[in-house]
């Protein structure tokens, strides 16, 4: 238990991360955003890793639920329960002082979606008002990008449910674009490939493991085969097949092409002065999907600028959210996108 009054939260589609500020920040919670419910009583049976281990293994009396979809809240009640449980683990369940929280959200969320996140956090025990910060800005801060000058920085944040590209300057988001495509779709695409090519049915956990163990965004010279076990589509019997990275490349590139288009659209709307900075500095990748083998090489080839993967790609958003709490006087004016920007996102 940490007796802290400040928490940075990355409320992601696939994982919930909580960080505390100070000396670069520390991740204190990193759990799957999953719960299991009793079908009869609709009561929470397990959460986080305990619930994730049940995916594909539960009887009909138990339902596995992910309360986040494409980066936004899909089930308010469960998200509130998750936040209450894990915030309580960090600050203590009987702490009378409400913690100040900074929650990262996708850059293009609507006012209604923003309100849902803030209300869920406050009902879970956060001090009012809960602060919201755009994912790309939090990721840049967490990755240690110098944000205090007027130079442009291009951030690509590849989450499970949403991919975002944004140009940042002076602690603010200048232009951004997002698509509801991310690591989760990569996982689904790999499972579909194995089904179509090998007539083998595999579950989401197996496809997720295969994505990082054998998946690649570019062809590799010496592909290593990965053995995958599943259920034969025709006979229903257990069977295993060998998968190589190169056979997954076309399917993976098809999904990544959406992020390429998002990045190109962002660059097309970037002021020329900032574009010159980006040509020199390239793009920094954050998010769990940045771990995919060869993704930096593929994106650099498609976009035409250098691409670097952040050292703490998976944790950058949570760490940046926590650090922003220590710099509210600087970051504060840029925490929420202007109303006009939100209206523009909804129109698109």
PDB file of C-alpha atoms in Angstrom, residues 29-262:
ATOM      1  CA  UNK A  29      -0.927  -1.279 -11.000  1.00  0.00           C
ATOM      2  CA  UNK A  30      -0.770  -3.062 -14.365  1.00  0.00           C
ATOM      3  CA  UNK A  31      -3.763  -5.333 -14.830  1.00  0.00           C
ATOM      4  CA  UNK A  32      -5.991  -6.495 -17.711  1.00  0.00           C
ATOM      5  CA  UNK A  33      -9.176  -4.450 -18.055  1.00  0.00           C
ATOM      6  CA  UNK A  34     -11.300  -7.563 -17.670  1.00  0.00           C
ATOM      7  CA  UNK A  35     -13.807  -8.858 -15.135  1.00  0.00           C
ATOM      8  CA  UNK A  36     -15.814 -12.056 -14.807  1.00  0.00           C
ATOM      9  CA  UNK A  37     -19.460 -11.916 -13.804  1.00  0.00           C
ATOM     10  CA  UNK A  38     -21.870 -14.473 -12.419  1.00  0.00           C
ATOM     11  CA  UNK A  39     -24.530 -14.792 -15.116  1.00  0.00           C
ATOM     12  CA  UNK A  40     -27.254 -15.443 -12.558  1.00  0.00           C
ATOM     13  CA  UNK A  41     -26.513 -12.681 -10.046  1.00  0.00           C
ATOM     14  CA  UNK A  42     -24.532 -10.313 -12.308  1.00  0.00           C
ATOM     15  CA  UNK A  43     -21.962 -10.080  -9.513  1.00  0.00           C
ATOM     16  CA  UNK A  44     -18.229  -9.559 -10.076  1.00  0.00           C
ATOM     17  CA  UNK A  45     -16.337 -12.811  -9.441  1.00  0.00           C
ATOM     18  CA  UNK A  46     -12.813 -11.788 -10.461  1.00  0.00           C
ATOM     19  CA  UNK A  47     -10.940  -8.856 -11.971  1.00  0.00           C
ATOM     20  CA  UNK A  48      -7.643  -8.163 -13.705  1.00  0.00           C
ATOM     21  CA  UNK A  49      -5.241 -11.070 -14.197  1.00  0.00           C
ATOM     22  CA  UNK A  50      -7.513 -13.495 -12.335  1.00  0.00           C
ATOM     23  CA  UNK A  51     -10.331 -12.727 -14.776  1.00  0.00           C
ATOM     24  CA  UNK A  52      -8.054 -12.720 -17.848  1.00  0.00           C
ATOM     25  CA  UNK A  53      -6.889 -16.239 -17.011  1.00  0.00           C
ATOM     26  CA  UNK A  54     -10.499 -17.363 -17.340  1.00  0.00           C
ATOM     27  CA  UNK A  55     -10.960 -16.124 -20.940  1.00  0.00           C
ATOM     28  CA  UNK A  56     -12.137 -19.036 -23.085  1.00  0.00           C
ATOM     29  CA  UNK A  57     -12.320 -21.338 -20.054  1.00  0.00           C
ATOM     30  CA  UNK A  58     -15.564 -20.372 -18.290  1.00  0.00           C
ATOM     31  CA  UNK A  59     -18.833 -22.330 -18.016  1.00  0.00           C
ATOM     32  CA  UNK A  60     -22.110 -20.793 -19.160  1.00  0.00           C
ATOM     33  CA  UNK A  61     -22.756 -19.535 -15.636  1.00  0.00           C
ATOM     34  CA  UNK A  62     -19.778 -17.148 -15.864  1.00  0.00           C
ATOM     35  CA  UNK A  63     -19.393 -14.267 -18.318  1.00  0.00           C
ATOM     36  CA  UNK A  64     -16.124 -12.521 -19.184  1.00  0.00           C
ATOM     37  CA  UNK A  65     -16.570  -8.795 -19.771  1.00  0.00           C
ATOM     38  CA  UNK A  66     -14.252  -6.063 -21.029  1.00  0.00           C
ATOM     39  CA  UNK A  67     -15.866  -2.772 -19.945  1.00  0.00           C
ATOM     40  CA  UNK A  68     -13.755  -0.677 -22.350  1.00  0.00           C
ATOM     41  CA  UNK A  69     -14.241  -0.599 -26.107  1.00  0.00           C
ATOM     42  CA  UNK A  70     -12.066   1.261 -28.613  1.00  0.00           C
ATOM     43  CA  UNK A  71     -10.562   3.419 -25.891  1.00  0.00           C
ATOM     44  CA  UNK A  72     -13.835   4.585 -24.291  1.00  0.00           C
ATOM     45  CA  UNK A  73     -16.151   3.289 -21.565  1.00  0.00           C
ATOM     46  CA  UNK A  74     -18.597   0.620 -22.693  1.00  0.00           C
ATOM     47  CA  UNK A  75     -19.864  -0.430 -19.246  1.00  0.00           C
ATOM     48  CA  UNK A  76     -19.827   2.436 -16.745  1.00  0.00           C
ATOM     49  CA  UNK A  77     -20.699   0.321 -13.694  1.00  0.00           C
ATOM     50  CA  UNK A  78     -17.839  -2.113 -14.173  1.00  0.00           C
ATOM     51  CA  UNK A  79     -15.278   0.600 -14.944  1.00  0.00           C
ATOM     52  CA  UNK A  80     -16.249   2.373 -11.734  1.00  0.00           C
ATOM     53  CA  UNK A  81     -15.874  -0.886  -9.796  1.00  0.00           C
ATOM     54  CA  UNK A  82     -12.456  -1.555 -11.336  1.00  0.00           C
ATOM     55  CA  UNK A  83     -11.197   1.932 -10.546  1.00  0.00           C
ATOM     56  CA  UNK A  84     -12.530   1.746  -6.990  1.00  0.00           C
ATOM     57  CA  UNK A  85     -10.853  -1.633  -6.410  1.00  0.00           C
ATOM     58  CA  UNK A  86      -7.427  -0.775  -7.807  1.00  0.00           C
ATOM     59  CA  UNK A  87      -7.311   2.782  -6.480  1.00  0.00           C
ATOM     60  CA  UNK A  88      -8.148   1.282  -3.095  1.00  0.00           C
ATOM     61  CA  UNK A  89      -5.224  -1.109  -3.422  1.00  0.00           C
ATOM     62  CA  UNK A  90      -2.855   1.810  -3.970  1.00  0.00           C
ATOM     63  CA  UNK A  91      -4.097   4.389  -1.458  1.00  0.00           C
ATOM     64  CA  UNK A  92      -5.774   2.115   1.090  1.00  0.00           C
ATOM     65  CA  UNK A  93      -9.470   1.343   1.283  1.00  0.00           C
ATOM     66  CA  UNK A  94     -10.064   3.430   4.392  1.00  0.00           C
ATOM     67  CA  UNK A  95      -8.056   6.484   3.359  1.00  0.00           C
ATOM     68  CA  UNK A  96     -10.209   9.517   4.140  1.00  0.00           C
ATOM     69  CA  UNK A  97      -8.328  11.763   1.706  1.00  0.00           C
ATOM     70  CA  UNK A  98      -9.509  11.450  -1.878  1.00  0.00           C
ATOM     71  CA  UNK A  99      -6.581  11.171  -4.321  1.00  0.00           C
ATOM     72  CA  UNK A 100      -6.035  13.675  -7.103  1.00  0.00           C
ATOM     73  CA  UNK A 101      -6.100  11.756 -10.380  1.00  0.00           C
ATOM     74  CA  UNK A 102      -5.113  12.398 -13.972  1.00  0.00           C
ATOM     75  CA  UNK A 103      -6.744  10.026 -16.450  1.00  0.00           C
ATOM     76  CA  UNK A 104      -5.557   9.643 -20.030  1.00  0.00           C
ATOM     77  CA  UNK A 105      -8.211   9.485 -22.749  1.00  0.00           C
ATOM     78  CA  UNK A 106      -8.035   9.314 -26.548  1.00  0.00           C
ATOM     79  CA  UNK A 107      -7.506  12.692 -28.203  1.00  0.00           C
ATOM     80  CA  UNK A 108     -10.793  12.520 -30.086  1.00  0.00           C
ATOM     81  CA  UNK A 109     -13.257  11.598 -27.359  1.00  0.00           C
ATOM     82  CA  UNK A 110     -16.565  13.445 -27.279  1.00  0.00           C
ATOM     83  CA  UNK A 111     -17.805  15.577 -24.395  1.00  0.00           C
ATOM     84  CA  UNK A 112     -20.134  12.746 -23.355  1.00  0.00           C
ATOM     85  CA  UNK A 113     -17.259  10.238 -23.319  1.00  0.00           C
ATOM     86  CA  UNK A 114     -15.097  12.663 -21.335  1.00  0.00           C
ATOM     87  CA  UNK A 115     -17.858  13.118 -18.801  1.00  0.00           C
ATOM     88  CA  UNK A 116     -18.277   9.345 -18.405  1.00  0.00           C
ATOM     89  CA  UNK A 117     -14.575   8.903 -17.582  1.00  0.00           C
ATOM     90  CA  UNK A 118     -14.550  11.781 -15.119  1.00  0.00           C
ATOM     91  CA  UNK A 119     -17.756  10.641 -13.396  1.00  0.00           C
ATOM     92  CA  UNK A 120     -16.528   7.040 -13.101  1.00  0.00           C
ATOM     93  CA  UNK A 121     -13.292   8.191 -11.458  1.00  0.00           C
ATOM     94  CA  UNK A 122     -15.037  10.550  -9.065  1.00  0.00           C
ATOM     95  CA  UNK A 123     -17.632   7.954  -8.085  1.00  0.00           C
ATOM     96  CA  UNK A 124     -14.756   5.522  -7.495  1.00  0.00           C
ATOM     97  CA  UNK A 125     -13.254   7.895  -4.943  1.00  0.00           C
ATOM     98  CA  UNK A 126     -11.151  10.439  -6.850  1.00  0.00           C
ATOM     99  CA  UNK A 127     -11.023  14.067  -5.803  1.00  0.00           C
ATOM    100  CA  UNK A 128     -13.279  16.376  -7.799  1.00  0.00           C
ATOM    101  CA  UNK A 129     -12.689  17.335 -10.507  1.00  0.00           C
ATOM    102  CA  UNK A 130     -10.777  14.420 -12.016  1.00  0.00           C
ATOM    103  CA  UNK A 131      -8.298  15.711 -14.582  1.00  0.00           C
ATOM    104  CA  UNK A 132      -8.264  14.368 -18.145  1.00  0.00           C
ATOM    105  CA  UNK A 133      -5.268  14.415 -20.478  1.00  0.00           C
ATOM    106  CA  UNK A 134      -5.044  13.350 -24.124  1.00  0.00           C
ATOM    107  CA  UNK A 135      -3.182  10.076 -24.660  1.00  0.00           C
ATOM    108  CA  UNK A 136      -0.565  11.499 -27.055  1.00  0.00           C
ATOM    109  CA  UNK A 137       0.328  14.330 -24.676  1.00  0.00           C
ATOM    110  CA  UNK A 138       0.594  11.949 -21.719  1.00  0.00           C
ATOM    111  CA  UNK A 139       2.661   9.525 -23.803  1.00  0.00           C
ATOM    112  CA  UNK A 140       5.112  12.254 -24.841  1.00  0.00           C
ATOM    113  CA  UNK A 141       5.567  13.438 -21.253  1.00  0.00           C
ATOM    114  CA  UNK A 142       5.990   9.876 -20.004  1.00  0.00           C
ATOM    115  CA  UNK A 143       8.523   9.075 -22.725  1.00  0.00           C
ATOM    116  CA  UNK A 144      10.647  12.037 -21.682  1.00  0.00           C
ATOM    117  CA  UNK A 145      10.112  14.179 -24.776  1.00  0.00           C
ATOM    118  CA  UNK A 146      11.164  17.819 -24.163  1.00  0.00           C
ATOM    119  CA  UNK A 147       7.853  19.641 -24.380  1.00  0.00           C
ATOM    120  CA  UNK A 148       8.694  23.099 -23.087  1.00  0.00           C
ATOM    121  CA  UNK A 149       9.942  24.598 -26.353  1.00  0.00           C
ATOM    122  CA  UNK A 150       8.152  25.419 -29.579  1.00  0.00           C
ATOM    123  CA  UNK A 151       9.617  22.540 -31.599  1.00  0.00           C
ATOM    124  CA  UNK A 152       7.190  20.056 -33.077  1.00  0.00           C
ATOM    125  CA  UNK A 153       7.012  16.437 -31.903  1.00  0.00           C
ATOM    126  CA  UNK A 154       5.125  13.673 -33.712  1.00  0.00           C
ATOM    127  CA  UNK A 155       3.763  10.991 -31.393  1.00  0.00           C
ATOM    128  CA  UNK A 156       2.170   7.752 -32.528  1.00  0.00           C
ATOM    129  CA  UNK A 157       0.259   6.025 -29.737  1.00  0.00           C
ATOM    130  CA  UNK A 158      -0.776   2.483 -30.642  1.00  0.00           C
ATOM    131  CA  UNK A 159      -3.252   1.287 -28.051  1.00  0.00           C
ATOM    132  CA  UNK A 160      -5.301  -1.879 -27.981  1.00  0.00           C
ATOM    133  CA  UNK A 161      -8.518  -0.254 -29.151  1.00  0.00           C
ATOM    134  CA  UNK A 162      -7.392   2.957 -30.822  1.00  0.00           C
ATOM    135  CA  UNK A 163      -4.414   4.340 -32.738  1.00  0.00           C
ATOM    136  CA  UNK A 164      -3.563   8.027 -32.547  1.00  0.00           C
ATOM    137  CA  UNK A 165      -1.084  10.330 -34.232  1.00  0.00           C
ATOM    138  CA  UNK A 166      -0.548  13.835 -32.899  1.00  0.00           C
ATOM    139  CA  UNK A 167       1.808  16.756 -33.371  1.00  0.00           C
ATOM    140  CA  UNK A 168       2.677  18.427 -30.058  1.00  0.00           C
ATOM    141  CA  UNK A 169       4.332  21.718 -29.185  1.00  0.00           C
ATOM    142  CA  UNK A 170       4.551  23.783 -26.001  1.00  0.00           C
ATOM    143  CA  UNK A 171       2.741  21.115 -23.935  1.00  0.00           C
ATOM    144  CA  UNK A 172      -0.233  21.201 -26.283  1.00  0.00           C
ATOM    145  CA  UNK A 173      -1.776  19.112 -29.074  1.00  0.00           C
ATOM    146  CA  UNK A 174      -1.549  21.109 -32.314  1.00  0.00           C
ATOM    147  CA  UNK A 175      -3.143  18.598 -34.704  1.00  0.00           C
ATOM    148  CA  UNK A 176      -4.247  15.008 -34.211  1.00  0.00           C
ATOM    149  CA  UNK A 177      -6.043  12.154 -35.885  1.00  0.00           C
ATOM    150  CA  UNK A 178      -7.239   8.808 -34.550  1.00  0.00           C
ATOM    151  CA  UNK A 179      -8.805   5.577 -35.729  1.00  0.00           C
ATOM    152  CA  UNK A 180     -10.598   2.888 -33.767  1.00  0.00           C
ATOM    153  CA  UNK A 181      -8.038   0.315 -34.830  1.00  0.00           C
ATOM    154  CA  UNK A 182      -5.253  -1.006 -32.625  1.00  0.00           C
ATOM    155  CA  UNK A 183      -3.559  -4.007 -31.088  1.00  0.00           C
ATOM    156  CA  UNK A 184      -6.855  -5.765 -30.441  1.00  0.00           C
ATOM    157  CA  UNK A 185      -7.660  -5.787 -34.157  1.00  0.00           C
ATOM    158  CA  UNK A 186      -4.172  -7.150 -34.856  1.00  0.00           C
ATOM    159  CA  UNK A 187      -4.942 -10.017 -32.485  1.00  0.00           C
ATOM    160  CA  UNK A 188      -8.304 -10.690 -34.144  1.00  0.00           C
ATOM    161  CA  UNK A 189      -6.714 -10.561 -37.597  1.00  0.00           C
ATOM    162  CA  UNK A 190      -4.099 -13.129 -36.623  1.00  0.00           C
ATOM    163  CA  UNK A 191      -6.766 -15.461 -35.237  1.00  0.00           C
ATOM    164  CA  UNK A 192      -8.752 -15.068 -38.461  1.00  0.00           C
ATOM    165  CA  UNK A 193      -5.649 -15.809 -40.561  1.00  0.00           C
ATOM    166  CA  UNK A 194      -4.974 -19.039 -38.657  1.00  0.00           C
ATOM    167  CA  UNK A 195      -8.611 -20.047 -39.085  1.00  0.00           C
ATOM    168  CA  UNK A 196      -8.700 -19.255 -42.808  1.00  0.00           C
ATOM    169  CA  UNK A 197      -5.313 -20.699 -43.809  1.00  0.00           C
ATOM    170  CA  UNK A 198      -4.980 -23.619 -41.410  1.00  0.00           C
ATOM    171  CA  UNK A 199      -8.626 -24.357 -40.516  1.00  0.00           C
ATOM    172  CA  UNK A 200      -7.625 -24.039 -36.869  1.00  0.00           C
ATOM    173  CA  UNK A 201      -9.682 -22.207 -34.257  1.00  0.00           C
ATOM    174  CA  UNK A 202      -7.629 -20.422 -31.585  1.00  0.00           C
ATOM    175  CA  UNK A 203      -8.705 -18.208 -28.700  1.00  0.00           C
ATOM    176  CA  UNK A 204      -7.836 -14.578 -28.079  1.00  0.00           C
ATOM    177  CA  UNK A 205      -5.075 -15.319 -25.506  1.00  0.00           C
ATOM    178  CA  UNK A 206      -3.349 -17.671 -27.976  1.00  0.00           C
ATOM    179  CA  UNK A 207      -3.607 -15.136 -30.808  1.00  0.00           C
ATOM    180  CA  UNK A 208      -2.249 -12.403 -28.527  1.00  0.00           C
ATOM    181  CA  UNK A 209       0.725 -14.552 -27.583  1.00  0.00           C
ATOM    182  CA  UNK A 210       1.352 -15.409 -31.237  1.00  0.00           C
ATOM    183  CA  UNK A 211       1.252 -11.717 -32.185  1.00  0.00           C
ATOM    184  CA  UNK A 212       4.332 -10.873 -30.142  1.00  0.00           C
ATOM    185  CA  UNK A 213       6.084 -14.246 -30.309  1.00  0.00           C
ATOM    186  CA  UNK A 214       5.936 -14.701 -34.080  1.00  0.00           C
ATOM    187  CA  UNK A 215       4.175 -11.699 -35.602  1.00  0.00           C
ATOM    188  CA  UNK A 216       6.115  -9.215 -37.724  1.00  0.00           C
ATOM    189  CA  UNK A 217       5.273  -6.074 -39.705  1.00  0.00           C
ATOM    190  CA  UNK A 218       8.031  -6.808 -42.235  1.00  0.00           C
ATOM    191  CA  UNK A 219       9.445 -10.021 -43.726  1.00  0.00           C
ATOM    192  CA  UNK A 220      12.319 -11.565 -41.767  1.00  0.00           C
ATOM    193  CA  UNK A 221      15.340 -13.355 -43.225  1.00  0.00           C
ATOM    194  CA  UNK A 222      15.393 -16.321 -40.863  1.00  0.00           C
ATOM    195  CA  UNK A 223      11.797 -16.919 -39.744  1.00  0.00           C
ATOM    196  CA  UNK A 224      11.352 -19.028 -36.623  1.00  0.00           C
ATOM    197  CA  UNK A 225       8.337 -21.302 -36.560  1.00  0.00           C
ATOM    198  CA  UNK A 226       5.925 -21.068 -33.634  1.00  0.00           C
ATOM    199  CA  UNK A 227       3.735 -24.029 -32.725  1.00  0.00           C
ATOM    200  CA  UNK A 228       0.110 -23.051 -32.192  1.00  0.00           C
ATOM    201  CA  UNK A 229      -2.481 -25.340 -30.669  1.00  0.00           C
ATOM    202  CA  UNK A 230      -6.202 -25.081 -31.234  1.00  0.00           C
ATOM    203  CA  UNK A 231      -9.313 -26.913 -32.397  1.00  0.00           C
ATOM    204  CA  UNK A 232      -9.643 -28.257 -35.907  1.00  0.00           C
ATOM    205  CA  UNK A 233     -12.489 -26.449 -37.638  1.00  0.00           C
ATOM    206  CA  UNK A 234     -13.662 -29.560 -39.513  1.00  0.00           C
ATOM    207  CA  UNK A 235     -13.241 -32.359 -36.970  1.00  0.00           C
ATOM    208  CA  UNK A 236     -13.473 -30.429 -33.713  1.00  0.00           C
ATOM    209  CA  UNK A 237     -10.408 -32.283 -32.433  1.00  0.00           C
ATOM    210  CA  UNK A 238      -7.275 -30.696 -30.916  1.00  0.00           C
ATOM    211  CA  UNK A 239      -4.500 -30.011 -33.423  1.00  0.00           C
ATOM    212  CA  UNK A 240      -1.325 -27.959 -33.693  1.00  0.00           C
ATOM    213  CA  UNK A 241       0.255 -26.105 -36.639  1.00  0.00           C
ATOM    214  CA  UNK A 242       3.535 -24.269 -37.224  1.00  0.00           C
ATOM    215  CA  UNK A 243       3.254 -20.549 -37.985  1.00  0.00           C
ATOM    216  CA  UNK A 244       6.035 -18.385 -39.418  1.00  0.00           C
ATOM    217  CA  UNK A 245       6.310 -14.595 -39.074  1.00  0.00           C
ATOM    218  CA  UNK A 246       6.360 -14.088 -42.845  1.00  0.00           C
ATOM    219  CA  UNK A 247       2.962 -15.684 -43.404  1.00  0.00           C
ATOM    220  CA  UNK A 248       1.443 -13.192 -40.950  1.00  0.00           C
ATOM    221  CA  UNK A 249       3.043 -10.120 -42.554  1.00  0.00           C
ATOM    222  CA  UNK A 250       0.303  -9.335 -45.158  1.00  0.00           C
ATOM    223  CA  UNK A 251      -2.496  -9.528 -42.574  1.00  0.00           C
ATOM    224  CA  UNK A 252      -0.569  -7.385 -40.080  1.00  0.00           C
ATOM    225  CA  UNK A 253       0.325  -4.775 -42.700  1.00  0.00           C
ATOM    226  CA  UNK A 254      -3.324  -4.513 -43.730  1.00  0.00           C
ATOM    227  CA  UNK A 255      -4.251  -3.444 -40.202  1.00  0.00           C
ATOM    228  CA  UNK A 256      -1.250  -1.127 -39.812  1.00  0.00           C
ATOM    229  CA  UNK A 257      -2.137   0.642 -43.048  1.00  0.00           C
ATOM    230  CA  UNK A 258      -4.959   2.365 -41.189  1.00  0.00           C
ATOM    231  CA  UNK A 259      -2.441   3.894 -38.785  1.00  0.00           C
ATOM    232  CA  UNK A 260      -0.281   4.939 -41.743  1.00  0.00           C
ATOM    233  CA  UNK A 261      -3.265   6.835 -43.159  1.00  0.00           C
ATOM    234  CA  UNK A 262      -3.943   8.414 -39.760  1.00  0.00           C
TER     235      UNK A 262
END
